[in-house]
Short mmCIF file of C-alpha atoms and ligand atoms in Angstrom, two decimals:
data_model
loop_
_atom_site.label_atom_id
_atom_site.label_comp_id
_atom_site.label_asym_id
_atom_site.label_seq_id
_atom_site.Cartn_x
_atom_site.Cartn_y
_atom_site.Cartn_z
CA MET A 10 0.00 0.00 0.00
CA THR A 11 1.37 3.42 -0.93
CA MET A 12 1.84 5.64 2.12
CA VAL A 13 1.33 9.33 1.39
CA LEU A 14 1.76 12.34 3.67
CA VAL A 15 -0.45 15.26 2.62
CA VAL A 16 0.78 18.49 4.16
CA GLY A 17 -2.06 21.00 4.14
CA GLY A 18 -4.63 18.25 3.69
CA ALA A 19 -7.37 20.24 5.47
CA GLY A 20 -7.39 22.99 2.86
CA TYR A 21 -9.35 23.31 -0.37
CA ILE A 22 -7.12 21.32 -2.71
CA GLY A 23 -5.53 19.12 -0.05
CA SER A 24 -8.86 17.85 1.27
CA HIS A 25 -10.00 16.75 -2.18
CA MET A 26 -6.64 15.04 -2.65
CA VAL A 27 -6.91 13.14 0.64
CA LYS A 28 -10.30 11.81 -0.43
CA MET A 29 -9.00 10.70 -3.84
CA LEU A 30 -5.90 9.01 -2.40
CA ASP A 31 -8.02 7.12 0.10
CA GLN A 32 -10.51 6.05 -2.56
CA ARG A 33 -7.63 4.76 -4.68
CA GLY A 34 -6.25 2.60 -1.92
CA CYS A 35 -3.44 4.68 -0.43
CA SER A 36 -2.75 5.02 3.26
CA VAL A 37 -3.03 8.78 3.85
CA THR A 38 -1.87 10.97 6.70
CA THR A 39 -2.73 14.66 6.81
CA LEU A 40 -0.52 17.19 8.56
CA ASP A 41 -2.22 20.56 8.95
CA ASP A 42 -2.03 23.32 11.55
CA LEU A 43 -5.65 24.35 10.80
CA SER A 44 -4.58 27.97 10.41
CA SER A 45 -6.74 28.12 7.30
CA GLY A 46 -7.91 24.53 6.78
CA HIS A 47 -10.87 22.79 8.38
CA ARG A 48 -10.66 19.61 10.43
CA ASP A 49 -14.02 18.40 9.11
CA ALA A 50 -12.70 18.63 5.54
CA VAL A 51 -10.33 15.73 6.20
CA LEU A 52 -12.70 12.90 5.39
CA CYS A 53 -10.30 9.97 5.61
CA GLY A 54 -6.96 8.73 6.84
CA ASP A 55 -5.00 9.85 9.89
CA PHE A 56 -4.95 13.46 10.94
CA VAL A 57 -2.10 15.20 12.78
CA GLN A 58 -2.59 18.79 13.87
CA GLY A 59 0.77 20.50 13.80
CA ASP A 60 2.88 23.22 12.25
CA MET A 61 5.28 22.16 9.53
CA ALA A 62 7.58 24.97 10.66
CA ASP A 63 8.32 22.90 13.78
CA PRO A 64 11.11 20.35 13.12
CA SER A 65 9.93 18.14 16.00
CA VAL A 66 6.46 17.91 14.42
CA LEU A 67 7.96 16.94 11.07
CA ASP A 68 10.27 14.44 12.73
CA ALA A 69 7.42 12.77 14.61
CA VAL A 70 5.13 12.58 11.57
CA LEU A 71 7.77 11.42 9.11
CA SER A 72 8.94 8.66 11.42
CA ARG A 73 5.69 6.89 10.47
CA GLY A 74 7.35 6.15 7.11
CA PHE A 75 6.06 7.44 3.75
CA ASP A 76 6.58 6.70 0.09
CA ALA A 77 5.77 10.24 -0.96
CA VAL A 78 4.81 13.70 0.29
CA MET A 79 2.33 16.11 -1.29
CA HIS A 80 2.59 19.73 -0.17
CA PHE A 81 -0.46 22.02 -0.18
CA ALA A 82 0.40 24.19 2.83
CA SER A 83 1.43 27.43 1.17
CA PHE A 84 0.02 30.92 1.41
CA ILE A 85 -1.69 31.82 -1.86
CA GLN A 86 -2.73 35.45 -1.99
CA VAL A 87 -0.78 37.56 -4.45
CA GLY A 88 -1.82 40.89 -2.94
CA GLU A 89 -0.95 39.82 0.58
CA SER A 90 2.44 38.59 -0.64
CA VAL A 91 3.23 42.13 -1.82
CA GLN A 92 2.18 43.63 1.54
CA GLN A 93 3.77 40.94 3.73
CA PRO A 94 6.62 39.32 1.79
CA ALA A 95 8.30 38.04 4.97
CA LYS A 96 5.27 35.87 5.72
CA TYR A 97 5.47 34.36 2.23
CA TYR A 98 9.22 33.78 2.11
CA GLN A 99 9.10 32.26 5.60
CA ASN A 100 6.26 29.84 4.97
CA ASN A 101 6.44 29.12 1.27
CA VAL A 102 10.24 28.91 1.03
CA VAL A 103 11.88 28.42 4.45
CA ASN A 104 9.25 26.05 5.83
CA THR A 105 9.14 24.09 2.58
CA LEU A 106 12.92 23.64 2.69
CA GLY A 107 12.50 22.43 6.27
CA LEU A 108 10.00 19.87 5.04
CA LEU A 109 12.40 18.71 2.31
CA ASP A 110 15.24 18.39 4.79
CA ALA A 111 13.06 16.38 7.18
CA MET A 112 12.11 14.14 4.25
CA ARG A 113 15.80 13.60 3.47
CA ALA A 114 16.50 12.74 7.10
CA HIS A 115 13.74 10.11 6.96
CA GLY A 116 14.68 8.78 3.53
CA VAL A 117 11.51 9.97 1.76
CA SER A 118 12.52 10.71 -1.82
CA ARG A 119 9.32 11.57 -3.71
CA PHE A 120 7.66 14.99 -3.55
CA ILE A 121 4.71 16.53 -5.37
CA PHE A 122 4.71 20.29 -5.24
CA SER A 123 1.86 22.75 -5.82
CA SER A 124 3.38 25.38 -8.04
CA THR A 125 1.56 28.08 -9.96
CA ALA A 126 1.09 29.98 -13.19
CA ALA A 127 2.33 32.96 -11.18
CA THR A 128 5.89 31.66 -11.67
CA PHE A 129 5.62 32.81 -15.32
CA GLY A 130 4.78 36.45 -14.62
CA GLU A 131 3.40 38.55 -17.46
CA PRO A 132 2.74 36.13 -20.35
CA GLN A 133 4.92 36.59 -23.41
CA TYR A 134 2.66 34.30 -25.45
CA SER A 135 -0.46 32.21 -24.96
CA PRO A 136 -1.18 29.44 -24.22
CA ILE A 137 1.73 29.11 -21.80
CA ASP A 138 3.84 25.96 -22.13
CA GLU A 139 6.71 24.75 -19.96
CA GLN A 140 9.27 26.54 -22.15
CA HIS A 141 7.80 29.93 -21.32
CA PRO A 142 10.30 32.09 -19.36
CA GLN A 143 9.65 32.13 -15.62
CA GLN A 144 9.82 35.75 -14.50
CA PRO A 145 7.38 36.15 -11.63
CA ILE A 146 6.16 39.67 -10.90
CA ASN A 147 5.19 39.26 -7.24
CA PRO A 148 6.61 37.67 -4.07
CA TYR A 149 4.07 34.83 -4.19
CA GLY A 150 5.26 33.73 -7.63
CA ARG A 151 8.90 34.17 -6.61
CA THR A 152 8.49 31.94 -3.54
CA LYS A 153 7.06 29.16 -5.71
CA LEU A 154 9.79 29.53 -8.33
CA MET A 155 12.47 29.40 -5.63
CA VAL A 156 11.12 26.07 -4.43
CA GLU A 157 11.02 24.76 -8.01
CA GLN A 158 14.68 25.72 -8.37
CA ALA A 159 15.61 24.20 -5.00
CA LEU A 160 13.90 20.97 -6.06
CA ALA A 161 16.04 20.76 -9.20
CA ASP A 162 19.16 21.17 -7.04
CA TYR A 163 17.93 18.66 -4.46
CA ASP A 164 17.39 16.11 -7.21
CA ARG A 165 20.90 16.59 -8.58
CA ALA A 166 22.56 16.48 -5.15
CA TYR A 167 20.34 14.19 -3.09
CA GLY A 168 18.27 12.25 -5.63
CA LEU A 169 15.00 13.73 -4.36
CA LYS A 170 12.47 13.19 -7.16
CA SER A 171 9.71 15.73 -7.56
CA VAL A 172 6.83 16.71 -9.78
CA CYS A 173 5.93 20.41 -9.81
CA LEU A 174 2.38 21.06 -10.96
CA ARG A 175 1.82 24.64 -12.02
CA TYR A 176 -1.84 25.26 -11.42
CA PHE A 177 -3.72 27.84 -13.38
CA ASN A 178 -7.09 28.54 -11.68
CA ALA A 179 -8.28 25.74 -9.41
CA ALA A 180 -12.08 25.78 -9.18
CA GLY A 181 -15.19 23.67 -8.66
CA ALA A 182 -15.95 21.21 -5.90
CA ASP A 183 -16.18 17.52 -5.09
CA PRO A 184 -18.72 16.06 -7.57
CA GLU A 185 -20.22 14.08 -4.67
CA GLY A 186 -20.84 17.31 -2.76
CA GLN A 187 -18.77 16.44 0.33
CA LEU A 188 -16.07 19.08 -0.12
CA GLY A 189 -15.60 22.51 -1.64
CA GLU A 190 -13.88 25.86 -1.40
CA ARG A 191 -13.96 27.53 2.05
CA HIS A 192 -11.27 30.22 2.08
CA GLU A 193 -11.35 32.92 4.73
CA PRO A 194 -11.23 35.51 3.31
CA GLU A 195 -12.41 34.28 -0.08
CA THR A 196 -10.63 36.00 -2.96
CA HIS A 197 -11.35 33.64 -5.85
CA LEU A 198 -13.72 34.64 -8.60
CA ILE A 199 -16.07 31.65 -8.87
CA PRO A 200 -17.04 31.34 -5.18
CA LEU A 201 -17.41 35.11 -4.95
CA VAL A 202 -19.70 35.21 -7.99
CA LEU A 203 -21.79 32.36 -6.55
CA GLN A 204 -22.01 34.11 -3.18
CA ALA A 205 -23.32 37.17 -5.02
CA ALA A 206 -25.86 34.90 -6.76
CA SER A 207 -26.99 33.39 -3.45
CA GLY A 208 -27.26 36.74 -1.69
CA ARG A 209 -24.42 36.02 0.75
CA ARG A 210 -22.65 38.99 -0.80
CA PRO A 211 -24.31 42.11 -2.16
CA HIS A 212 -22.48 41.96 -5.50
CA ILE A 213 -19.37 40.86 -7.35
CA GLY A 214 -16.83 43.54 -8.23
CA VAL A 215 -15.39 43.13 -11.74
CA PHE A 216 -11.77 44.19 -11.59
CA GLY A 217 -11.32 46.05 -14.87
CA ARG A 218 -13.25 46.08 -18.15
CA ASP A 219 -10.55 47.72 -20.25
CA TYR A 220 -8.23 44.76 -20.85
CA ASP A 221 -7.18 43.78 -24.35
CA THR A 222 -9.63 40.85 -24.50
CA PRO A 223 -12.86 40.43 -26.52
CA ASP A 224 -15.15 41.68 -23.73
CA GLY A 225 -12.52 43.72 -21.86
CA THR A 226 -12.40 41.48 -18.76
CA CYS A 227 -9.52 39.18 -17.74
CA ILE A 228 -9.29 35.67 -19.13
CA ARG A 229 -8.31 32.70 -16.94
CA ASP A 230 -8.04 28.93 -17.38
CA TYR A 231 -10.30 27.30 -14.77
CA ILE A 232 -9.47 23.70 -13.92
CA HIS A 233 -11.80 21.44 -11.95
CA ILE A 234 -10.45 20.42 -8.56
CA GLU A 235 -11.01 16.74 -9.35
CA ASP A 236 -8.97 17.03 -12.57
CA LEU A 237 -6.27 18.82 -10.64
CA CYS A 238 -6.20 15.98 -8.10
CA SER A 239 -6.13 13.35 -10.85
CA ALA A 240 -2.97 15.04 -12.17
CA HIS A 241 -1.41 14.60 -8.70
CA TRP A 242 -2.45 10.98 -8.74
CA LEU A 243 -0.73 10.42 -12.09
CA ALA A 244 2.33 12.30 -10.85
CA LEU A 245 2.44 9.99 -7.83
CA GLN A 246 2.17 6.93 -10.06
CA SER A 247 4.99 8.19 -12.26
CA LEU A 248 7.31 8.81 -9.29
CA MET A 249 6.41 5.44 -7.76
CA GLY A 250 7.24 3.86 -11.13
CA GLY A 251 10.72 5.37 -11.03
CA ALA A 252 10.24 8.37 -13.35
CA GLY A 253 12.51 11.38 -12.99
CA SER A 254 11.63 14.87 -11.80
CA GLN A 255 9.38 16.97 -13.98
CA ALA A 256 7.36 20.19 -14.01
CA TYR A 257 3.99 20.42 -15.75
CA ASN A 258 1.58 23.23 -16.51
CA LEU A 259 -1.91 22.31 -15.46
CA GLY A 260 -5.02 23.83 -17.02
CA ASN A 261 -7.67 23.00 -19.60
CA GLY A 262 -6.19 25.15 -22.33
CA HIS A 263 -9.45 27.15 -22.62
CA GLY A 264 -9.73 30.66 -21.29
CA PHE A 265 -12.92 32.20 -19.94
CA SER A 266 -13.37 35.89 -19.20
CA VAL A 267 -14.66 37.23 -15.90
CA GLN A 268 -17.85 38.23 -17.73
CA GLU A 269 -18.22 34.72 -19.16
CA VAL A 270 -17.90 33.29 -15.64
CA ILE A 271 -20.66 35.63 -14.45
CA ASP A 272 -22.88 34.70 -17.44
CA THR A 273 -22.26 31.00 -16.76
CA ALA A 274 -23.11 31.45 -13.08
CA GLU A 275 -26.41 33.15 -14.00
CA ARG A 276 -27.26 30.31 -16.38
CA VAL A 277 -26.31 27.54 -13.94
CA THR A 278 -27.97 29.05 -10.87
CA GLY A 279 -30.96 30.63 -12.60
CA ARG A 280 -30.25 33.75 -10.53
CA LYS A 281 -29.12 37.25 -11.30
CA VAL A 282 -25.58 38.14 -10.24
CA PRO A 283 -25.36 41.79 -9.15
CA VAL A 284 -22.22 43.32 -10.66
CA VAL A 285 -20.25 46.45 -9.78
CA ASN A 286 -17.42 47.61 -12.04
CA GLU A 287 -14.22 48.26 -10.17
CA PRO A 288 -10.68 49.34 -11.15
CA ARG A 289 -8.09 46.81 -12.27
CA ARG A 290 -6.44 44.77 -9.51
CA ALA A 291 -2.67 45.36 -9.49
CA GLY A 292 -0.65 42.58 -11.09
CA ASP A 293 -3.48 40.86 -13.00
CA PRO A 294 -2.33 39.79 -16.49
CA ALA A 295 -5.06 40.09 -19.15
CA ARG A 296 -4.88 36.44 -20.15
CA LEU A 297 -3.50 33.31 -18.44
CA VAL A 298 -4.14 30.09 -20.33
CA ALA A 299 -2.19 26.84 -19.98
CA ASP A 300 -0.75 24.61 -22.64
CA ALA A 301 -0.97 21.32 -20.77
CA SER A 302 0.09 19.11 -23.69
CA LEU A 303 3.13 17.82 -21.83
CA ILE A 304 1.26 16.25 -18.93
CA ARG A 305 -1.33 14.86 -21.36
CA GLN A 306 1.43 13.24 -23.43
CA GLN A 307 3.73 12.07 -20.66
CA LEU A 308 1.28 11.07 -17.94
CA GLY A 309 -1.89 10.54 -19.99
CA TRP A 310 -3.74 13.22 -18.01
CA GLN A 311 -7.22 13.93 -19.34
CA PRO A 312 -9.62 16.33 -17.68
CA LYS A 313 -13.04 14.87 -16.89
CA PHE A 314 -14.79 18.17 -16.19
CA ALA A 315 -13.29 20.60 -18.68
CA ASP A 316 -16.42 22.64 -19.36
CA LEU A 317 -17.05 25.72 -17.29
CA ASP A 318 -20.74 24.90 -16.75
CA THR A 319 -19.85 21.72 -14.86
CA ILE A 320 -17.14 23.46 -12.82
CA VAL A 321 -19.59 26.20 -11.83
CA ALA A 322 -22.44 23.69 -11.23
CA HIS A 323 -20.33 21.69 -8.78
CA ALA A 324 -19.19 24.87 -7.03
CA TRP A 325 -22.85 25.97 -6.83
CA ALA A 326 -23.96 22.65 -5.34
CA TRP A 327 -21.34 23.22 -2.62
CA GLU A 328 -22.14 26.88 -2.15
CA SER A 329 -25.86 26.19 -1.76
CA ARG A 330 -25.47 23.13 0.47
CA GLY A 331 -27.95 22.96 3.26
CA CYS A 332 -30.17 25.62 1.64
N1 UFG B 402 -11.73 38.90 -10.13
C1 UFG B 402 -12.70 39.88 -10.17
N2 UFG B 402 -13.38 40.15 -9.01
C2 UFG B 402 -13.13 39.47 -7.84
C3 UFG B 402 -12.15 38.45 -7.84
C4 UFG B 402 -11.47 38.19 -9.01
O1 UFG B 402 -12.94 40.52 -11.20
O2 UFG B 402 -13.79 39.79 -6.84
C5 UFG B 402 -11.00 38.61 -11.37
C6 UFG B 402 -9.51 38.78 -11.24
O3 UFG B 402 -9.15 40.11 -11.52
C7 UFG B 402 -8.99 37.78 -12.25
C8 UFG B 402 -10.03 36.67 -12.25
O4 UFG B 402 -11.20 37.24 -11.67
O5 UFG B 402 -8.96 38.35 -13.51
C9 UFG B 402 -9.62 35.47 -11.44
O6 UFG B 402 -9.23 35.92 -10.16
P1 UFG B 402 -8.89 34.92 -8.96
O7 UFG B 402 -8.51 35.79 -7.79
O8 UFG B 402 -10.00 33.96 -8.79
O9 UFG B 402 -7.66 34.11 -9.50
P2 UFG B 402 -6.23 34.63 -10.00
O10 UFG B 402 -6.14 34.32 -11.45
O11 UFG B 402 -5.95 36.01 -9.59
O12 UFG B 402 -5.33 33.73 -9.07
C10 UFG B 402 -4.95 32.43 -9.41
C11 UFG B 402 -4.76 31.64 -8.11
C12 UFG B 402 -3.71 32.31 -7.27
C13 UFG B 402 -2.45 32.42 -8.09
C14 UFG B 402 -2.72 33.13 -9.39
C15 UFG B 402 -1.51 33.08 -10.25
O13 UFG B 402 -5.96 31.60 -7.41
O14 UFG B 402 -3.47 31.55 -6.10
O15 UFG B 402 -3.76 32.49 -10.10
O16 UFG B 402 -1.60 33.94 -11.32
F1 UFG B 402 -1.53 33.13 -7.44
#
């Protein structure tokens, strides 16, 4: 049985991953300090509450013995990373290196890392493939790129094998309705639009209508959480099978504008979404779309829920749970 440690397994992506790993027969342990995750989101496996910044916590957990580690415990807000870079460098870089060193000490040599489209910075062409220059324009993107670079060095020096998955926009919810997005504060477009549809928020602010896109709003590549997790599953299989380290871009290859997301939400929910036009948000590129051909070719990844209607419908089922 494959033993997997999921760091940050109580968060949005981690909790879906824990469920998938358990369903596919792995023995899963979650390590999470619950600073932003939710204990009740960890549906299966063992749960350890602890801070990965604490070497004694890592030592105790890793002595259980694991085949691989998946790491979802990073801070993710671009704006906050500009205001509080120390917080981001400390957690996303220093604490991640601590995790890698603890893995080395315990002889764990497979690592799956949540990287991001933000490592590319302002796109020079679209869709973005793995050859695109990585020139992040904010501390968040730089912290993720630094870990990618450290991982390449750790492979060369210590034989630590890793897969870096560069997410575009993770969205949607567990198709069975058990899990979904619960960020505090929520900053992501789809849950905010749905909260405006449900009346939990008065409106959605559209950050800029003067971009160089067909309707003037920003275009993003939304990938269903289950498809994102299935990419991690394939990455795990490849590392378990002895494959070398790799980095993959992860998206559907289709961009949708903010306005198209709002239109889709109105169609799916049958409700009106109140909209307020707001100024551009600093650091938002007009268009971020993935070329995910490499992971399709090398790992056979195929999204199951590539259409935006399904992504929004699953997010809506979660958002309106209990109503
Ligand atoms: N947007 C709005 N109004 C809102 C929220 C978002 O118009 O209230 C717009 C944004 O300007 C952007 C799009 O909706 O154009 C998507 O915004 P999100 O905040 O949902 O997602 P981002 O593309 O900004 O962020 C995603 C990940 C981040 C990661 C970033 C990398 O969620 O963690 O990609 O580029 F850092």
